[in-house]
Coordinates of N, CA and C in Angstrom, one line a residue:
M445 N -30.0 -9.7 -17.6 CA -30.4 -10.7 -16.6 C -32.0 -10.6 -16.5
T446 N -32.6 -11.7 -16.3 CA -34.0 -11.7 -16.2 C -34.4 -12.1 -14.8
N447 N -35.7 -12.0 -14.5 CA -36.1 -12.4 -13.2 C -35.8 -13.8 -12.9
D448 N -35.8 -14.7 -14.0 CA -35.5 -16.1 -13.8 C -34.0 -16.2 -13.4
A449 N -33.1 -15.4 -13.9 CA -31.7 -15.5 -13.5 C -31.6 -15.0 -12.1
T450 N -32.3 -14.0 -11.7 CA -32.2 -13.5 -10.3 C -32.8 -14.6 -9.4
D451 N -33.9 -15.3 -9.8 CA -34.4 -16.4 -9.0 C -33.4 -17.5 -8.9
F452 N -32.7 -17.8 -10.0 CA -31.7 -18.9 -9.9 C -30.6 -18.5 -8.9
L453 N -30.1 -17.3 -9.0 CA -29.1 -16.9 -8.0 C -29.6 -16.9 -6.6
E454 N -30.8 -16.6 -6.4 CA -31.4 -16.6 -5.1 C -31.4 -18.0 -4.5
F455 N -31.6 -19.0 -5.3 CA -31.7 -20.3 -4.7 C -30.3 -21.1 -4.8
T456 N -29.4 -20.6 -5.6 CA -28.2 -21.4 -5.8 C -26.9 -20.7 -5.2
S457 N -27.0 -19.5 -4.8 CA -25.8 -18.8 -4.4 C -25.9 -18.0 -3.1
S458 N -24.9 -18.2 -2.3 CA -24.9 -17.4 -1.1 C -24.2 -16.1 -1.3
T459 N -23.5 -15.9 -2.4 CA -22.9 -14.7 -2.8 C -23.3 -14.3 -4.2
P460 N -24.6 -13.9 -4.4 CA -25.0 -13.6 -5.8 C -24.3 -12.4 -6.4
L461 N -23.9 -11.4 -5.7 CA -23.2 -10.2 -6.3 C -21.8 -10.7 -6.8
K462 N -21.1 -11.4 -6.0 CA -19.8 -11.9 -6.4 C -19.9 -12.7 -7.6
D463 N -20.9 -13.6 -7.6 CA -21.1 -14.5 -8.8 C -21.4 -13.7 -10.0
F464 N -22.3 -12.7 -9.9 CA -22.7 -11.8 -11.0 C -21.5 -11.1 -11.5
I465 N -20.7 -10.5 -10.6 CA -19.5 -9.8 -11.0 C -18.6 -10.7 -11.8
D466 N -18.3 -11.8 -11.3 CA -17.4 -12.8 -12.0 C -17.9 -13.1 -13.3
N467 N -19.2 -13.4 -13.4 CA -19.9 -13.7 -14.7 C -19.8 -12.6 -15.7
R468 N -20.0 -11.3 -15.2 CA -19.9 -10.2 -16.1 C -18.5 -10.0 -16.6
I469 N -17.5 -10.1 -15.8 CA -16.1 -9.9 -16.2 C -15.7 -11.0 -17.2
E470 N -16.1 -12.3 -16.9 CA -15.8 -13.3 -17.9 C -16.5 -13.1 -19.2
N471 N -17.7 -12.6 -19.2 CA -18.4 -12.3 -20.5 C -17.8 -11.2 -21.3
I472 N -17.3 -10.1 -20.6 CA -16.6 -9.0 -21.2 C -15.3 -9.6 -21.9
G473 N -14.6 -10.4 -21.2 CA -13.4 -11.0 -21.7 C -13.7 -11.8 -23.0
R474 N -14.7 -12.6 -22.9 CA -15.1 -13.5 -24.1 C -15.5 -12.6 -25.3
R475 N -16.3 -11.5 -25.0 CA -16.7 -10.7 -26.1 C -15.5 -10.0 -26.7
M476 N -14.5 -9.5 -25.9 CA -13.4 -8.9 -26.5 C -12.6 -9.9 -27.3
K477 N -12.4 -11.1 -26.8 CA -11.6 -12.1 -27.6 C -12.4 -12.4 -28.9
S478 N -13.7 -12.6 -28.8 CA -14.5 -12.9 -30.0 C -14.4 -11.8 -31.0
F479 N -14.5 -10.5 -30.6 CA -14.4 -9.4 -31.5 C -13.1 -9.3 -32.1
F480 N -12.0 -9.5 -31.4 CA -10.7 -9.5 -31.9 C -10.5 -10.6 -33.0
M481 N -11.0 -11.8 -32.7 CA -10.9 -12.8 -33.7 C -11.7 -12.6 -34.9
M482 N -12.9 -12.0 -34.8 CA -13.7 -11.7 -35.9 C -13.1 -10.7 -36.8
T483 N -12.5 -9.7 -36.2 CA -11.9 -8.6 -37.0 C -10.4 -8.8 -37.3
K484 N -9.9 -10.0 -36.9 CA -8.5 -10.4 -37.1 C -7.6 -9.3 -36.7
G485 N -8.0 -8.6 -35.6 CA -7.1 -7.6 -35.0 C -7.0 -6.3 -35.8
T486 N -7.8 -6.1 -36.9 CA -7.7 -4.9 -37.7 C -8.5 -3.8 -37.1
V487 N -9.4 -4.0 -36.2 CA -10.1 -2.9 -35.5 C -9.6 -2.8 -34.1
T488 N -9.0 -1.6 -33.9 CA -8.4 -1.3 -32.6 C -9.4 -0.8 -31.6
P489 N -9.1 -0.8 -30.3 CA -10.1 -0.2 -29.4 C -10.4 1.2 -29.7
A490 N -9.4 2.0 -30.2 CA -9.6 3.4 -30.6 C -10.6 3.5 -31.8
N491 N -10.4 2.6 -32.8 CA -11.4 2.5 -33.9 C -12.8 2.2 -33.4
F492 N -12.9 1.3 -32.5 CA -14.2 0.9 -32.0 C -14.9 2.1 -31.3
M493 N -14.1 2.9 -30.5 CA -14.6 4.0 -29.8 C -15.0 5.1 -30.8
S494 N -14.2 5.3 -31.9 CA -14.6 6.2 -32.9 C -15.9 5.8 -33.6
F495 N -16.1 4.6 -33.8 CA -17.3 4.1 -34.4 C -18.5 4.4 -33.5
I496 N -18.4 4.2 -32.2 CA -19.5 4.5 -31.2 C -19.8 5.9 -31.3
L497 N -18.8 6.8 -31.3 CA -19.0 8.2 -31.4 C -19.7 8.6 -32.7
Y498 N -19.3 7.9 -33.8 CA -19.9 8.1 -35.1 C -21.4 7.8 -35.0
L499 N -21.7 6.7 -34.4 CA -23.2 6.3 -34.3 C -23.9 7.3 -33.5
K500 N -23.3 7.8 -32.4 CA -24.0 8.8 -31.6 C -24.3 10.0 -32.4
D501 N -23.4 10.5 -33.2 CA -23.6 11.7 -34.0 C -24.5 11.5 -35.3
N502 N -24.7 10.3 -35.7 CA -25.3 10.1 -37.0 C -26.6 9.3 -37.0
Y503 N -27.0 8.8 -35.9 CA -28.3 8.0 -35.8 C -29.2 8.7 -34.9
S504 N -30.4 9.1 -35.4 CA -31.3 9.9 -34.6 C -31.8 9.2 -33.4
D505 N -32.0 7.9 -33.4 CA -32.5 7.3 -32.2 C -31.4 6.7 -31.3
W506 N -30.2 7.2 -31.5 CA -29.1 6.7 -30.7 C -29.3 6.9 -29.2
K507 N -29.7 8.2 -28.9 CA -29.9 8.5 -27.5 C -30.9 7.6 -26.8
E508 N -32.0 7.4 -27.5 CA -33.1 6.5 -27.0 C -32.6 5.1 -26.8
K509 N -31.9 4.6 -27.8 CA -31.4 3.2 -27.8 C -30.3 3.0 -26.7
I510 N -29.4 3.9 -26.5 CA -28.4 3.8 -25.5 C -29.1 3.9 -24.1
Q511 N -30.1 4.7 -24.0 CA -30.8 4.9 -22.7 C -31.5 3.6 -22.3
E512 N -32.1 3.0 -23.3 CA -32.8 1.7 -23.1 C -31.8 0.6 -22.6
Y513 N -30.6 0.6 -23.3 CA -29.6 -0.3 -22.9 C -29.1 -0.1 -21.5
E514 N -28.8 1.2 -21.2 CA -28.4 1.6 -19.8 C -29.4 1.2 -18.8
N515 N -30.7 1.4 -19.0 CA -31.7 1.1 -18.1 C -31.8 -0.4 -17.8
R516 N -31.6 -1.2 -18.9 CA -31.6 -2.7 -18.7 C -30.4 -3.1 -17.9
K517 N -29.3 -2.6 -18.1 CA -28.1 -2.9 -17.4 C -28.2 -2.5 -15.9
N518 N -28.7 -1.3 -15.7 CA -28.9 -0.8 -14.3 C -29.9 -1.7 -13.6
L519 N -30.9 -2.1 -14.2 CA -31.9 -2.9 -13.6 C -31.3 -4.3 -13.2
E520 N -30.5 -4.9 -14.1 CA -29.8 -6.1 -13.7 C -29.0 -6.0 -12.5
W521 N -28.2 -4.9 -12.4 CA -27.3 -4.7 -11.3 C -28.2 -4.5 -10.0
K522 N -29.2 -3.7 -10.2 CA -30.1 -3.4 -9.0 C -30.7 -4.7 -8.4
E523 N -31.2 -5.6 -9.3 CA -31.8 -6.8 -8.8 C -30.8 -7.6 -8.0
V524 N -29.6 -7.7 -8.6 CA -28.5 -8.5 -7.9 C -28.1 -7.9 -6.6
I525 N -27.9 -6.6 -6.6 CA -27.4 -5.9 -5.4 C -28.5 -6.0 -4.3
E526 N -29.8 -5.9 -4.6 CA -30.8 -6.0 -3.7 C -30.9 -7.5 -3.1
L527 N -30.6 -8.4 -4.0 CA -30.6 -9.8 -3.6 C -29.4 -10.1 -2.6
A528 N -28.3 -9.4 -3.0 CA -27.1 -9.6 -2.1 C -27.3 -9.0 -0.7
K529 N -28.1 -7.9 -0.7 CA -28.5 -7.3 0.6 C -29.3 -8.3 1.4
K530 N -30.3 -8.8 0.7 CA -31.3 -9.7 1.3 C -30.6 -11.0 1.9
K531 N -29.6 -11.5 1.2 CA -28.9 -12.7 1.6 C -27.8 -12.4 2.6
G532 N -27.5 -11.1 2.9 CA -26.5 -10.7 3.9 C -25.1 -10.7 3.3
E533 N -24.9 -10.8 2.0 CA -23.6 -10.8 1.4 C -23.0 -9.4 1.5
I534 N -23.8 -8.3 1.4 CA -23.3 -7.0 1.6 C -24.1 -6.3 2.6
T535 N -23.6 -5.1 3.1 CA -24.3 -4.4 4.1 C -25.6 -3.8 3.6
Q536 N -26.6 -3.7 4.5 CA -28.0 -3.2 4.2 C -27.9 -1.8 3.8
T537 N -27.0 -1.0 4.4 CA -27.0 0.4 4.2 C -26.4 0.9 2.9
V538 N -25.9 0.0 2.1 CA -25.3 0.3 0.8 C -26.4 1.0 -0.1
E539 N -26.0 2.1 -0.6 CA -26.9 2.9 -1.6 C -26.7 2.2 -2.9
T540 N -27.7 1.5 -3.3 CA -27.7 0.7 -4.5 C -27.3 1.5 -5.7
E541 N -28.0 2.6 -5.9 CA -27.8 3.4 -7.2 C -26.3 3.9 -7.2
N542 N -25.7 4.3 -6.1 CA -24.3 4.7 -6.1 C -23.4 3.6 -6.4
I543 N -23.7 2.4 -5.9 CA -22.8 1.3 -6.2 C -22.9 0.9 -7.7
I544 N -24.1 0.9 -8.3 CA -24.3 0.7 -9.7 C -23.5 1.7 -10.5
S545 N -23.6 2.9 -10.2 CA -22.9 4.0 -10.9 C -21.4 3.8 -10.8
S546 N -20.9 3.5 -9.6 CA -19.5 3.4 -9.4 C -18.9 2.2 -10.2
I547 N -19.6 1.1 -10.2 CA -19.1 -0.1 -10.9 C -19.2 0.2 -12.4
R548 N -20.3 0.7 -12.9 CA -20.4 0.9 -14.3 C -19.4 2.0 -14.8
N549 N -19.2 3.0 -14.0 CA -18.2 4.0 -14.4 C -16.8 3.5 -14.4
I550 N -16.5 2.5 -13.5 CA -15.2 1.9 -13.6 C -15.0 1.2 -15.0
Y551 N -16.0 0.5 -15.4 CA -16.0 -0.2 -16.7 C -15.8 0.7 -17.8
I552 N -16.7 1.7 -17.9 CA -16.7 2.7 -19.0 C -15.4 3.5 -19.0
G553 N -14.9 3.9 -17.8 CA -13.7 4.7 -17.7 C -12.5 3.9 -18.1
L554 N -12.4 2.7 -17.7 CA -11.2 1.8 -18.1 C -11.3 1.5 -19.6
S555 N -12.5 1.3 -20.1 CA -12.6 1.1 -21.5 C -12.2 2.3 -22.3
Y556 N -12.6 3.4 -21.9 CA -12.1 4.6 -22.7 C -10.6 4.8 -22.6
R557 N -10.1 4.7 -21.3 CA -8.7 4.9 -21.1 C -7.9 3.9 -21.9
S558 N -8.3 2.7 -21.9 CA -7.6 1.6 -22.6 C -7.7 1.8 -24.2
A559 N -8.7 2.4 -24.6 CA -8.8 2.7 -26.1 C -7.8 3.6 -26.5
L560 N -7.3 4.5 -25.6 CA -6.3 5.4 -26.0 C -4.9 4.8 -26.0
S561 N -4.7 3.6 -25.4 CA -3.4 3.0 -25.4 C -3.3 1.6 -26.0
S562 N -4.1 0.7 -25.5 CA -4.1 -0.6 -26.0 C -5.4 -1.3 -26.0
Q563 N -5.7 -2.1 -25.0 CA -7.1 -2.7 -24.9 C -7.4 -2.8 -23.4
L564 N -8.7 -3.0 -23.2 CA -9.1 -3.1 -21.8 C -8.4 -4.3 -21.1
S565 N -7.9 -4.1 -19.9 CA -7.3 -5.1 -19.1 C -8.4 -5.7 -18.2
I566 N -8.7 -7.0 -18.5 CA -9.7 -7.7 -17.7 C -9.3 -7.8 -16.3
S567 N -8.0 -8.1 -16.1 CA -7.5 -8.2 -14.7 C -7.6 -6.9 -13.9
E568 N -7.3 -5.8 -14.6 CA -7.5 -4.5 -13.9 C -8.9 -4.1 -13.7
L569 N -9.8 -4.5 -14.6 CA -11.2 -4.3 -14.4 C -11.7 -5.0 -13.2
K570 N -11.3 -6.3 -13.1 CA -11.7 -7.1 -12.0 C -11.2 -6.6 -10.7
E571 N -10.0 -6.2 -10.7 CA -9.3 -5.6 -9.5 C -10.1 -4.4 -9.0
Q572 N -10.4 -3.5 -9.9 CA -11.1 -2.2 -9.6 C -12.5 -2.5 -9.1
I573 N -13.2 -3.4 -9.7 CA -14.6 -3.6 -9.3 C -14.6 -4.3 -7.9
Y574 N -13.6 -5.2 -7.7 CA -13.5 -5.9 -6.4 C -13.1 -4.9 -5.2
I575 N -12.5 -3.8 -5.6 CA -12.2 -2.8 -4.5 C -13.6 -2.3 -4.0
I576 N -14.5 -2.0 -4.9 CA -15.9 -1.6 -4.4 C -16.5 -2.8 -3.7
Y577 N -16.5 -4.0 -4.3 CA -17.1 -5.1 -3.6 C -16.6 -5.3 -2.2
N578 N -15.3 -5.3 -2.0 CA -14.8 -5.5 -0.7 C -15.1 -4.4 0.3
L579 N -15.4 -3.2 -0.2 CA -15.8 -2.2 0.7 C -17.3 -2.4 1.2
I580 N -18.1 -3.1 0.5 CA -19.5 -3.2 0.8 C -19.9 -4.5 1.4
T581 N -18.9 -5.5 1.4 CA -19.2 -6.8 2.0 C -19.2 -6.7 3.5
K582 N -19.9 -7.6 4.1 CA -19.9 -7.7 5.6 C -18.6 -8.3 6.2

């Protein structure tokens, strides 16, 4: 997300965090479907996780690259959560960093767990994230 996207949500949405969550979940579903179609189902979630672990162990700049990625994602969430506070969508007392961590850990945890069995359930991901969302809305 860029500042332009945050500006867009600021002017167009009374619920920027909800809209952001819905958009993120839709994008994850699209990426999963696209990946499955590109690989014709030959790459399982477990294969994909193994590949990620291989990259971690075999590329010297992996730690730096993943940290850059995490920083970008966290900043996107932070911008939207702060906007949601400003617009009164969520309570002002919400600790932004803890919410970001909780939501991102839900995604990572469900992704890992599902790699062990089948594939990530988008409906379960949405349900789990909305538990957090509903706890912080006014």
